[in-house]
Amino acid sequence: MAGFTPRDRFPPRLELDHWMRSLPQPWSAAMEATMFTGWIYDHLKPHAATLKVAHPLMLRAIAAAKKKNDCIDASKICDCLRCDFLPESHMASTAIRERRRTLRYRNLLVRQMVQMKIKISALLMEAGVSYNKQRLHKAGYFRELLATNPDIDEGLRSLLRLCRETVVRLGKTESALVRTLERDSLLVERVERLMTIPAVGPITALTWALEVGDVQRFSSIKKAVSYCGLCGAEKSSGNTVQRTPLSKQRNKHLQTTLIEAAKMAPRNSSELAMLYDKEKQKGNANRATLAVARKLVAYLMAVDRGQRNFQIAETSSSVAA
């Protein structure tokens, strides 16, 4: 039985093979979830009787220990595995993780595009240049602004052109990555079904499919909502119950995407618009958006589990004669 910690310096694959051959057969192992867990898990899985990945946030005994080093951490992970007390983390299939890496890289490109657009506005404001905020990032208006505004000197003009070229290049790369994922044979049918839901576009559908992986691992909608970070944490002691804001223990990629989709959803669905208005009447627009996001999770789970296109359930009312 072996345990791995995030600070272990893992050898190359050949040395891992040599290490596995030195273990008594059959062997079981547990490792903590880290940045490099994926390839090690894939390499060890075919040879292990049992291989589990521990949830790092749940290993409080290791984090709170007074004496802490790699050997002690690995020993504690082994003890948890031996006693069947290891908080296991879900490991998606290799194919899903590879495509998820592409989607998260696309998210990085979007953040960089936003930063570049903000930098363009900041450069213009630093120089006291007046501009139309709504049209600034339109190609035609941007060229006209650089060519005709006398307040833009040559040094500023070169920086603005560099920022604009970066935005265009990042945009083309981001679009190419999305098209690649949309046409992927592993995802195309699933994404098309999910996009039949109102307010669910390609990015929301891809994010759900790749971040959730196997939807059957959620036994209820409440667990899926919790995983997406659309509910608060609970701290209770005796008769005292405290509800905190949105929990930090969540999938941040799903949370961000679903909240953004929920802001647009009332424009595309009368049912979601009614839900938003009903919750907003209670006095909090943010809570109304969260209610819509939770409803989207229910829609996504229903479509994904049933493997059929989205349909609103029709309620028939009979009138007595």
Short mmCIF file of C-alpha atoms in Angstrom, two decimals:
data_model
loop_
_atom_site.label_atom_id
_atom_site.label_comp_id
_atom_site.label_asym_id
_atom_site.label_seq_id
_atom_site.Cartn_x
_atom_site.Cartn_y
_atom_site.Cartn_z
CA MET A 1 0.00 0.00 0.00
CA ALA A 2 1.49 3.33 -1.03
CA GLY A 3 0.63 6.99 -0.57
CA PHE A 4 1.66 10.04 -2.55
CA THR A 5 1.78 13.70 -1.53
CA PRO A 6 1.80 16.84 -3.71
CA ARG A 7 5.39 17.63 -2.74
CA ASP A 8 6.81 14.30 -3.95
CA ARG A 9 9.20 14.70 -6.87
CA PHE A 10 7.84 12.04 -9.15
CA PRO A 11 10.31 10.18 -11.37
CA PRO A 12 9.75 9.72 -15.10
CA ARG A 13 7.47 6.99 -16.34
CA LEU A 14 10.26 4.40 -16.69
CA GLU A 15 11.31 4.84 -13.09
CA LEU A 16 7.66 4.64 -12.03
CA ASP A 17 7.53 1.27 -13.78
CA HIS A 18 10.62 0.13 -11.87
CA TRP A 19 9.06 1.34 -8.61
CA MET A 20 5.83 -0.57 -9.32
CA ARG A 21 7.73 -3.80 -9.97
CA SER A 22 9.34 -3.51 -6.55
CA LEU A 23 5.95 -3.48 -4.77
CA PRO A 24 4.34 -6.66 -3.37
CA GLN A 25 1.48 -7.80 -5.58
CA PRO A 26 -1.36 -6.92 -5.57
CA TRP A 27 -0.90 -3.35 -4.37
CA SER A 28 -3.18 -0.40 -3.64
CA ALA A 29 -2.31 3.28 -3.65
CA ALA A 30 -3.75 6.69 -2.88
CA MET A 31 -2.56 10.09 -4.01
CA GLU A 32 -3.54 13.66 -3.27
CA ALA A 33 -5.14 15.70 -6.06
CA THR A 34 -2.59 18.07 -7.57
CA MET A 35 -1.72 19.68 -10.90
CA PHE A 36 0.19 16.60 -12.10
CA THR A 37 -2.14 13.91 -10.72
CA GLY A 38 -3.77 13.12 -14.07
CA TRP A 39 -0.89 11.52 -15.98
CA ILE A 40 0.35 9.64 -12.89
CA TYR A 41 -3.15 8.28 -12.27
CA ASP A 42 -3.44 7.13 -15.90
CA HIS A 43 -0.02 5.48 -15.74
CA LEU A 44 -0.60 3.62 -12.47
CA LYS A 45 -4.27 2.68 -12.87
CA PRO A 46 -3.83 -0.41 -15.10
CA HIS A 47 -1.36 -1.96 -12.63
CA ALA A 48 -3.04 -1.21 -9.28
CA ALA A 49 -5.63 -3.30 -7.52
CA THR A 50 -7.05 -0.07 -6.12
CA LEU A 51 -6.02 3.48 -6.96
CA LYS A 52 -7.75 6.47 -5.39
CA VAL A 53 -7.24 10.21 -5.50
CA ALA A 54 -7.80 11.98 -2.19
CA HIS A 55 -9.64 15.28 -1.93
CA PRO A 56 -7.02 17.78 -0.61
CA LEU A 57 -9.53 19.98 1.23
CA MET A 58 -10.83 17.01 3.18
CA LEU A 59 -7.43 15.89 4.49
CA ARG A 60 -7.54 18.18 7.51
CA ALA A 61 -5.32 15.89 9.60
CA ILE A 62 -2.39 16.49 7.25
CA ALA A 63 -2.91 20.24 6.94
CA ALA A 64 -3.26 20.73 10.73
CA ALA A 65 -0.35 18.51 11.77
CA LYS A 66 2.34 20.03 13.98
CA LYS A 67 5.10 17.99 12.36
CA LYS A 68 4.79 17.84 8.61
CA ASN A 69 6.95 16.29 5.91
CA ASP A 70 6.54 14.09 2.84
CA CYS A 71 6.98 10.79 4.66
CA ILE A 72 4.48 11.67 7.38
CA ASP A 73 1.95 12.95 4.85
CA ALA A 74 2.24 9.79 2.75
CA SER A 75 1.90 7.65 5.88
CA LYS A 76 -1.32 9.43 6.90
CA ILE A 77 -2.77 9.00 3.40
CA CYS A 78 -1.96 5.27 3.63
CA ASP A 79 -3.66 5.05 7.02
CA CYS A 80 -6.80 6.66 5.60
CA LEU A 81 -6.76 4.24 2.66
CA ARG A 82 -6.18 1.22 4.92
CA CYS A 83 -9.13 2.14 7.14
CA ASP A 84 -11.36 2.97 4.18
CA PHE A 85 -11.57 6.53 5.48
CA LEU A 86 -10.03 8.29 2.49
CA PRO A 87 -12.10 11.24 1.13
CA GLU A 88 -12.03 10.28 -2.53
CA SER A 89 -11.99 12.80 -5.36
CA HIS A 90 -13.75 12.03 -8.64
CA MET A 91 -11.43 11.36 -11.56
CA ALA A 92 -12.93 11.92 -14.99
CA SER A 93 -11.90 9.77 -17.93
CA THR A 94 -8.71 10.58 -19.79
CA ALA A 95 -10.62 11.70 -22.89
CA ILE A 96 -12.75 14.14 -20.89
CA ARG A 97 -9.74 15.54 -19.04
CA GLU A 98 -7.88 16.15 -22.30
CA ARG A 99 -10.79 18.10 -23.75
CA ARG A 100 -11.36 19.91 -20.46
CA ARG A 101 -7.77 21.14 -20.66
CA THR A 102 -8.56 22.70 -24.05
CA LEU A 103 -11.70 24.41 -22.73
CA ARG A 104 -9.88 25.84 -19.72
CA TYR A 105 -7.15 27.13 -22.01
CA ARG A 106 -9.88 28.86 -23.99
CA ASN A 107 -11.07 30.49 -20.75
CA LEU A 108 -7.54 31.80 -20.19
CA LEU A 109 -7.54 33.37 -23.65
CA VAL A 110 -10.86 35.10 -22.92
CA ARG A 111 -9.47 36.57 -19.70
CA GLN A 112 -6.42 37.84 -21.56
CA MET A 113 -8.64 39.43 -24.23
CA VAL A 114 -10.59 41.26 -21.54
CA GLN A 115 -7.36 42.48 -19.96
CA MET A 116 -6.13 43.81 -23.30
CA LYS A 117 -9.42 45.63 -23.93
CA ILE A 118 -9.23 47.20 -20.48
CA LYS A 119 -5.64 48.24 -21.21
CA ILE A 120 -6.72 49.98 -24.43
CA SER A 121 -9.28 52.03 -22.49
CA ALA A 122 -6.71 52.80 -19.78
CA LEU A 123 -4.13 54.03 -22.33
CA LEU A 124 -6.68 56.35 -23.93
CA MET A 125 -7.80 57.73 -20.57
CA GLU A 126 -4.19 58.31 -19.47
CA ALA A 127 -3.66 60.49 -22.53
CA GLY A 128 -7.00 62.32 -22.14
CA VAL A 129 -8.38 60.98 -25.42
CA SER A 130 -12.16 61.08 -25.87
CA TYR A 131 -13.72 57.96 -27.38
CA ASN A 132 -17.02 56.15 -27.81
CA LYS A 133 -17.07 53.42 -25.17
CA GLN A 134 -19.65 51.28 -27.00
CA ARG A 135 -17.76 51.34 -30.32
CA LEU A 136 -14.17 51.34 -29.09
CA HIS A 137 -13.46 47.70 -29.91
CA LYS A 138 -15.09 47.78 -33.35
CA ALA A 139 -12.40 47.44 -36.02
CA GLY A 140 -13.61 50.32 -38.20
CA TYR A 141 -14.05 52.80 -35.36
CA PHE A 142 -10.69 51.87 -33.83
CA ARG A 143 -8.83 52.53 -37.11
CA GLU A 144 -10.65 55.83 -37.56
CA LEU A 145 -9.82 56.85 -33.97
CA LEU A 146 -6.10 56.21 -34.47
CA ALA A 147 -6.03 58.00 -37.83
CA THR A 148 -8.01 61.15 -37.01
CA ASN A 149 -7.61 61.94 -33.28
CA PRO A 150 -4.87 64.56 -32.80
CA ASP A 151 -4.41 63.71 -29.11
CA ILE A 152 -2.90 60.29 -29.97
CA ASP A 153 0.86 60.62 -30.52
CA GLU A 154 3.03 58.09 -32.34
CA GLY A 155 4.18 56.30 -29.18
CA LEU A 156 0.62 55.81 -27.92
CA ARG A 157 -0.54 54.80 -31.41
CA SER A 158 1.98 51.95 -31.56
CA LEU A 159 0.92 50.64 -28.13
CA LEU A 160 -2.75 50.77 -29.07
CA ARG A 161 -2.09 48.89 -32.32
CA LEU A 162 -0.13 46.24 -30.42
CA CYS A 163 -3.01 45.78 -27.96
CA ARG A 164 -5.53 45.58 -30.78
CA GLU A 165 -3.46 42.99 -32.67
CA THR A 166 -3.23 40.91 -29.49
CA VAL A 167 -7.01 41.04 -29.03
CA VAL A 168 -7.62 39.94 -32.63
CA ARG A 169 -5.08 37.12 -32.41
CA LEU A 170 -6.50 35.84 -29.12
CA GLY A 171 -10.04 36.04 -30.51
CA LYS A 172 -9.16 33.93 -33.55
CA THR A 173 -7.43 31.31 -31.39
CA GLU A 174 -10.36 31.19 -28.98
CA SER A 175 -12.86 30.71 -31.82
CA ALA A 176 -10.76 27.93 -33.31
CA LEU A 177 -10.61 26.06 -29.99
CA VAL A 178 -14.38 26.31 -29.53
CA ARG A 179 -15.02 25.04 -33.06
CA THR A 180 -12.69 22.09 -32.44
CA LEU A 181 -14.59 21.10 -29.30
CA GLU A 182 -17.99 21.59 -30.90
CA ARG A 183 -17.06 19.23 -33.76
CA ASP A 184 -15.46 16.61 -31.51
CA SER A 185 -17.11 13.23 -32.06
CA LEU A 186 -17.13 12.54 -28.32
CA LEU A 187 -19.07 15.72 -27.54
CA VAL A 188 -21.11 16.71 -30.58
CA GLU A 189 -24.34 14.80 -29.80
CA ARG A 190 -24.27 15.68 -26.11
CA VAL A 191 -23.64 19.37 -26.76
CA GLU A 192 -26.41 19.55 -29.37
CA ARG A 193 -28.91 18.07 -26.88
CA LEU A 194 -27.86 20.48 -24.14
CA MET A 195 -28.19 23.45 -26.49
CA THR A 196 -31.91 22.71 -26.92
CA ILE A 197 -32.33 24.23 -23.44
CA PRO A 198 -33.22 27.95 -23.56
CA ALA A 199 -30.25 30.22 -22.72
CA VAL A 200 -27.74 27.36 -23.07
CA GLY A 201 -25.24 28.13 -25.80
CA PRO A 202 -22.13 26.25 -26.94
CA ILE A 203 -19.89 27.52 -24.13
CA THR A 204 -22.37 26.62 -21.38
CA ALA A 205 -23.02 23.21 -22.94
CA LEU A 206 -19.31 22.46 -23.37
CA THR A 207 -18.52 23.62 -19.84
CA TRP A 208 -21.23 21.41 -18.37
CA ALA A 209 -20.22 18.35 -20.40
CA LEU A 210 -16.50 18.63 -19.70
CA GLU A 211 -16.54 19.83 -16.10
CA VAL A 212 -19.24 17.39 -14.95
CA GLY A 213 -18.09 14.44 -17.01
CA ASP A 214 -20.41 11.58 -16.05
CA VAL A 215 -23.67 13.16 -14.88
CA GLN A 216 -24.70 9.88 -13.20
CA ARG A 217 -22.26 10.56 -10.37
CA PHE A 218 -24.76 13.07 -8.96
CA SER A 219 -27.57 11.27 -7.19
CA SER A 220 -29.69 14.42 -6.88
CA ILE A 221 -30.06 17.93 -8.24
CA LYS A 222 -29.05 19.33 -4.84
CA LYS A 223 -25.65 17.66 -5.09
CA ALA A 224 -25.14 19.01 -8.60
CA VAL A 225 -26.13 22.52 -7.43
CA SER A 226 -23.63 22.24 -4.58
CA TYR A 227 -20.88 21.09 -6.97
CA CYS A 228 -21.59 24.12 -9.20
CA GLY A 229 -21.26 26.48 -6.22
CA LEU A 230 -24.80 27.85 -6.43
CA CYS A 231 -25.63 27.47 -2.74
CA GLY A 232 -24.13 28.68 0.52
CA ALA A 233 -22.30 26.69 3.17
CA GLU A 234 -23.98 25.76 6.43
CA LYS A 235 -22.43 26.03 9.89
CA SER A 236 -24.59 24.69 12.69
CA SER A 237 -24.01 24.00 16.36
CA GLY A 238 -26.84 22.96 18.65
CA ASN A 239 -29.83 25.12 17.83
CA THR A 240 -27.76 27.72 15.98
CA VAL A 241 -27.68 27.52 12.19
CA GLN A 242 -25.63 29.96 10.10
CA ARG A 243 -25.83 30.27 6.34
CA THR A 244 -22.82 31.73 4.57
CA PRO A 245 -22.68 33.29 1.09
CA LEU A 246 -21.78 31.13 -1.90
CA SER A 247 -19.38 28.40 -0.87
CA LYS A 248 -15.76 28.55 -2.06
CA GLN A 249 -15.73 24.76 -2.35
CA ARG A 250 -17.10 24.51 -5.86
CA ASN A 251 -16.19 24.09 -9.50
CA LYS A 252 -15.38 27.72 -10.30
CA HIS A 253 -15.60 27.21 -14.07
CA LEU A 254 -19.17 25.89 -13.86
CA GLN A 255 -20.19 28.52 -11.34
CA THR A 256 -19.01 31.43 -13.49
CA THR A 257 -20.51 30.05 -16.70
CA LEU A 258 -23.91 29.20 -15.18
CA ILE A 259 -24.27 32.58 -13.49
CA GLU A 260 -23.46 34.37 -16.74
CA ALA A 261 -25.97 32.18 -18.57
CA ALA A 262 -28.58 32.86 -15.88
CA LYS A 263 -28.26 36.62 -16.43
CA MET A 264 -29.27 36.18 -20.08
CA ALA A 265 -31.77 33.35 -19.55
CA PRO A 266 -34.90 35.47 -18.79
CA ARG A 267 -34.58 37.01 -22.27
CA ASN A 268 -34.78 33.60 -23.93
CA SER A 269 -37.29 31.69 -21.81
CA SER A 270 -40.68 32.80 -20.49
CA GLU A 271 -40.53 30.18 -17.70
CA LEU A 272 -37.15 31.41 -16.50
CA ALA A 273 -38.33 35.01 -16.81
CA MET A 274 -41.27 34.24 -14.52
CA LEU A 275 -38.94 32.57 -12.02
CA TYR A 276 -36.60 35.56 -12.09
CA ASP A 277 -39.42 38.06 -11.56
CA LYS A 278 -40.87 35.99 -8.72
CA GLU A 279 -37.55 35.85 -6.88
CA LYS A 280 -36.70 39.48 -7.61
CA GLN A 281 -39.93 40.61 -5.95
CA LYS A 282 -38.41 39.39 -2.69
CA GLY A 283 -35.95 42.26 -3.00
CA ASN A 284 -32.65 40.79 -4.21
CA ALA A 285 -31.70 40.59 -7.89
CA ASN A 286 -28.60 38.48 -7.22
CA ARG A 287 -30.66 35.82 -5.46
CA ALA A 288 -33.03 35.82 -8.40
CA THR A 289 -30.12 35.17 -10.76
CA LEU A 290 -28.97 32.29 -8.55
CA ALA A 291 -32.47 30.81 -8.60
CA VAL A 292 -32.40 30.87 -12.40
CA ALA A 293 -28.93 29.27 -12.40
CA ARG A 294 -30.17 26.46 -10.13
CA LYS A 295 -33.10 25.89 -12.48
CA LEU A 296 -30.65 25.66 -15.38
CA VAL A 297 -28.77 22.95 -13.48
CA ALA A 298 -32.04 21.00 -13.14
CA TYR A 299 -32.67 21.38 -16.89
CA LEU A 300 -29.13 20.30 -17.76
CA MET A 301 -29.32 17.23 -15.53
CA ALA A 302 -32.70 16.20 -16.97
CA VAL A 303 -31.50 16.46 -20.57
CA ASP A 304 -28.15 14.81 -19.83
CA ARG A 305 -29.62 11.91 -17.88
CA GLY A 306 -32.51 11.28 -20.23
CA GLN A 307 -30.35 11.77 -23.34
CA ARG A 308 -33.17 13.54 -25.12
CA ASN A 309 -33.87 17.09 -26.26
CA PHE A 310 -35.30 19.60 -23.83
CA GLN A 311 -39.08 19.88 -23.56
CA ILE A 312 -41.23 21.88 -21.16
CA ALA A 313 -43.63 19.60 -19.31
CA GLU A 314 -47.17 20.65 -20.21
CA THR A 315 -49.66 20.76 -17.35
CA SER A 316 -53.22 20.02 -18.42
CA SER A 317 -56.07 21.40 -16.36
CA SER A 318 -59.57 20.01 -16.68
CA VAL A 319 -62.61 22.11 -15.95
CA ALA A 320 -65.58 20.35 -14.33
CA ALA A 321 -68.81 20.62 -16.26
#
